[in-house]
Amino acid sequence: MLAGKATQTRRWDDKLRWRGSLLGKVTSFLLVAVALAYVSGAVTGWLMLESSQREEWRRQAKTNAQISSSAIRSIYTFVTVDLAPSGQIVRILSSRQIGDDQSVLDTGFIPADVLALASVQTRQPVWLMQFDPTTTQFTVISDSDASGHGIVITDPRRTNNQEPAAGEIFTGFVSIDHQRHFISFLPIETPDGQILGALAASIGTADELLTLRAAFYRNSILIFALIMLATGAAIVFVMHRLFHPVPALIDALKRIARDETGNVTPYRRRTDEIGQLATAIETLREAVVEREHLRQVRETAAQMEHLAHHDALTGLPNRTFLQKSLISALSDSLSDESAINVLLFDLDRFKPVNDTYGHAVGDEVLIMTSKRVLSLLGPDDLLARLGGDEFALIQKVPRHARHHGQRLASRILQAIGRPYHIGDLVLQVGASIGIASAPEHGDNPALLFNNADLALYASKAAGRGMFHVFKAGMTMPGSNRTTLGEELVEALAKEQLEVHYQPIVQVTDGRLTGYEALVRWRHPQRGLVPPGVFIPVAEETGLISDIGRWVMRQACREAASWQTGLTISVNISAREIGQDDLPERIRDALGESGLEPHRLEIELTESLLLEQAGALPAMVAIRAMGVGIAVDDFGTGYATLSYLADLPFTRIKLDRRFISAIETSRDCRSIVTSTIALARELNMATTAEGVETAGQLELLQVFGCQSAQGYYFGKPELQPRLNSLHPVAVIAAAQ
Ligand code: C2E
Ligand code: MG
Ligand code: MG
């Protein structure tokens, strides 16, 4: 019952929609207009037909009058006729009654024979009538088939109220012998105009004549109705076809308004206005997509900017941010003569906590520490995490820096000294703090950090769990920078450097595509020293060119010995890209080793690009050789993304930081996906760095990253294992 009502309402709604729609209006208008045109055409046609038929009957009747009068004249020689100028007989002239006994005697024919003769020729009945002046009526005295004898009829010219025009005779329907005949009525008069009778010749009865006409009308109405129906159907069909795209285009616009921009607009191929409308909607859709894309790029840039300046675990600002803030705080303090304290602190028993209870507990301790310290800070103070369990703090004070610094430090020690309740665990950690104040202990960030560091060291040396304010004369035992620099010169000469190779594989099927060359220093006492320790020293001392040249030659020579197709990626340092002879050095290494240029790729870190504004000519020269150029550690610089479009990169290497958090952080996931989309748009390949788990790899497969590198596939090794099967191949094979 309810369902029935609902269907009825829907039908009514559809009806209303149809009536209100453009399609409904145009179709209804066309249907009414065409129906009116057809009906008026048909009525006019019928009227014309009717009058031409009447004319035809009249003509026929006149001819029959002519034939009948000729028959009479051929028998009754005393009879003459009166003709109109058109040649039409208008009356028969006779001095006496035709068909009376005397005329029978004279001619030997009875009137019925004469009329029969006429009837043979007209194939219709013919009547001879006598006029009775007293009744002014006509009486049939003879007729061709001897049926109407004695019938009296009134002068049809009067009954029909139709006095014939001059030169015409009466024609029309007259009832004779209970039947209506269409006749010609030819008066018989004496030469002086006295009416004697009349000759009537039929062309058929009304039944005969009108039946034919009725059949014609019936058929024509049927055909007319059929044509109307066919035209109506054609109009509905054509209108529907013409307007059919309109709802789809309205839908397309509504979808765009809802930000659903995935569907391409249909009907753009049409050449009419609908096609133009569809094209305009498609242009709008593309503009919206483009705008959305730009928004995403901006959002990604903002997220990257945030990540570049913040620590992912605690959400605190990182070292970079702290350094920038310290620079501006120092310049502020100079102008308003206020003071600044830099507090450096780290946790005392953090390592054993981490080792005993695991990273999750260690992370929780760091988060709780940051919250406890934050709760002690004023609105202008800034807390940052430098890495591991190291924190730094900038405290802005109007004056008496030392006093305020010491107060804050003791409150921090108290806060961190409170037990940490994590699950069922109750942990006790402490902190050591070093304080340096500006302007008293230094007026630049490097000096302040250094002095705070010395003070921190003093706290640790004095037994931890306390703070020290920097004092002149504080020193750090054995700063190893100078010694490292000196040793590095020797290392090159003694060939203590080694190039290790880390595999890079294709994400979809685990196929090995190449290796990254990573330099190490096999130090006689320190063991294998990572590049992060000695490359900055080499850059400072200028030794980096020699190391870079050596690594490039070594890597090219090694790669040339591999099967063709495998590539080699070589890291280039900030100093090197600024040197004019870099393209030359690469050309030499290629020439010497015989390695095809397209198998070599150089890696430049993002932050490095910013420092080297003049890197473009070298990069262009390197690309011209056919050597690829990758942005290394993408996402760690603080650049706007525009440099990607300006510099000739062939690959983006997504920094390990994003990949390590890809399973846990939505932000990192969205940075990875939008970077991959961006790279695809800029026609660059993508490599994910630092892949350590199957879960990370699976996500990269889903996101469409092309290649990957990380401990999951293999650590950097002196001897690359060229034929090993990488885990991704196992995953791909299992699927
Ligand atoms: P990079 O170019 O981004 O190299 C990747 C670094 O991540 C390597 O560290 C590699 O051992 C490490 N790594 C790779 N997969 C994983 C993983 O799954 N987990 C983790 N935790 N780490 C992974 P490495 O060898 O210590 O190199 C550090 C940086 O030193 C390199 O970063 C590169 O910028 C620089 N470097 C290395 N070799 C050279 C060189 O010959 N010349 C120059 N100028 N710089 C170099
Ligand atoms: Mg690299
Ligand atoms: Mg990297």
CSV table of C-alpha atoms and ligand atoms in Angstrom, one decimal, residues 498-500 502 516-520 530-535 539 544 547-548 551-552 570-574 576 603 605 608 632-633 653 655-656 689-693 696 709-716, ligand 1:
chain,number,residue,atom,x,y,z
A,498,GLU,CA,86.9,1.8,0.9
A,499,VAL,CA,83.8,2.1,-1.3
A,500,HIS,CA,80.9,-0.1,-0.1
A,502,GLN,CA,74.4,-1.0,-1.3
A,516,GLU,CA,74.9,3.2,-4.4
A,517,ALA,CA,78.6,3.8,-3.7
A,518,LEU,CA,79.2,4.7,0.0
A,519,VAL,CA,82.6,5.6,1.2
A,520,ARG,CA,84.1,4.2,4.5
A,530,PRO,CA,81.2,6.1,8.7
A,531,PRO,CA,81.2,8.9,6.2
A,532,GLY,CA,79.0,11.1,8.4
A,533,VAL,CA,82.1,11.5,10.7
A,534,PHE,CA,84.8,12.2,8.2
A,535,ILE,CA,83.1,13.8,5.2
A,539,GLU,CA,84.8,19.3,3.4
A,544,ILE,CA,86.8,16.3,-0.2
A,547,ILE,CA,88.2,11.8,-1.8
A,548,GLY,CA,85.3,12.6,-4.3
A,551,VAL,CA,85.3,7.4,-5.0
A,552,MET,CA,84.1,8.4,-8.5
A,570,VAL,CA,77.8,8.3,-6.5
A,571,ASN,CA,77.3,10.9,-3.8
A,572,ILE,CA,78.7,14.4,-4.5
A,573,SER,CA,79.5,16.8,-1.7
A,574,ALA,CA,78.6,20.4,-1.4
A,576,GLU,CA,82.4,19.4,-5.2
A,603,GLU,CA,73.4,12.2,-5.9
A,605,THR,CA,71.5,16.4,-1.2
A,608,LEU,CA,73.4,21.3,-0.6
A,632,ASP,CA,69.3,12.8,-2.3
A,633,ASP,CA,67.6,12.9,1.2
A,653,LYS,CA,65.4,9.9,-3.4
A,655,ASP,CA,64.7,10.5,2.8
A,656,ARG,CA,64.9,7.6,5.2
A,689,GLU,CA,65.8,5.2,1.1
A,690,GLY,CA,66.2,3.2,4.3
A,691,VAL,CA,63.6,0.5,3.7
A,692,GLU,CA,63.9,-1.9,6.7
A,693,THR,CA,60.7,-3.8,6.8
A,696,GLN,CA,57.3,-0.4,4.4
A,709,GLN,CA,67.2,0.8,-1.0
A,710,GLY,CA,67.7,-0.2,2.6
A,711,TYR,CA,68.8,-2.9,5.0
A,712,TYR,CA,65.8,-4.9,4.1
A,713,PHE,CA,67.5,-5.7,0.7
A,714,GLY,CA,71.0,-5.4,1.8
A,715,LYS,CA,73.5,-3.3,3.8
A,716,PRO,CA,76.4,-1.5,2.0
B,1,C2E,P1,73.0,8.8,1.7
B,1,C2E,O1,73.6,9.1,0.4
B,1,C2E,O2,71.6,9.2,1.9
B,1,C2E,O3,73.2,7.2,1.9
B,1,C2E,C1,72.4,6.4,2.6
B,1,C2E,C2,72.8,6.2,4.0
B,1,C2E,O4,71.8,5.5,4.7
B,1,C2E,C3,74.0,5.4,4.1
B,1,C2E,O5,74.7,5.7,5.3
B,1,C2E,C4,73.4,4.0,4.3
B,1,C2E,O6,74.3,3.1,4.9
B,1,C2E,C5,72.3,4.3,5.1
B,1,C2E,N1,71.2,3.3,5.0
B,1,C2E,C6,70.9,2.7,3.9
B,1,C2E,N2,69.8,1.8,4.1
B,1,C2E,C7,69.5,2.0,5.4
B,1,C2E,C8,68.6,1.4,6.3
B,1,C2E,O7,67.8,0.6,5.9
B,1,C2E,N3,68.5,1.8,7.6
B,1,C2E,C9,69.4,2.7,8.0
B,1,C2E,N4,69.3,3.1,9.3
B,1,C2E,N5,70.4,3.3,7.3
B,1,C2E,C10,70.4,2.9,6.0
B,1,C2E,P2,76.2,6.0,5.2
B,1,C2E,O8,76.9,5.1,4.4
B,1,C2E,O9,76.6,6.2,6.7
B,1,C2E,O10,76.3,7.4,4.5
B,1,C2E,C11,75.8,8.6,5.1
B,1,C2E,C12,75.9,9.7,4.1
B,1,C2E,O11,77.2,10.1,3.8
B,1,C2E,C13,75.3,9.4,2.7
B,1,C2E,O12,73.9,9.5,2.8
B,1,C2E,C14,75.9,10.4,1.9
B,1,C2E,O13,75.3,11.6,2.0
B,1,C2E,C15,77.3,10.6,2.5
B,1,C2E,N6,78.3,9.8,1.7
B,1,C2E,C16,78.5,8.5,1.7
B,1,C2E,N7,79.5,8.2,0.8
B,1,C2E,C17,79.9,9.4,0.3
B,1,C2E,C18,80.8,9.8,-0.7
B,1,C2E,O14,81.5,9.0,-1.3
B,1,C2E,N8,80.9,11.1,-1.0
B,1,C2E,C19,80.2,12.0,-0.4
B,1,C2E,N9,80.3,13.3,-0.7
B,1,C2E,N10,79.2,11.7,0.6
B,1,C2E,C20,79.1,10.4,0.9
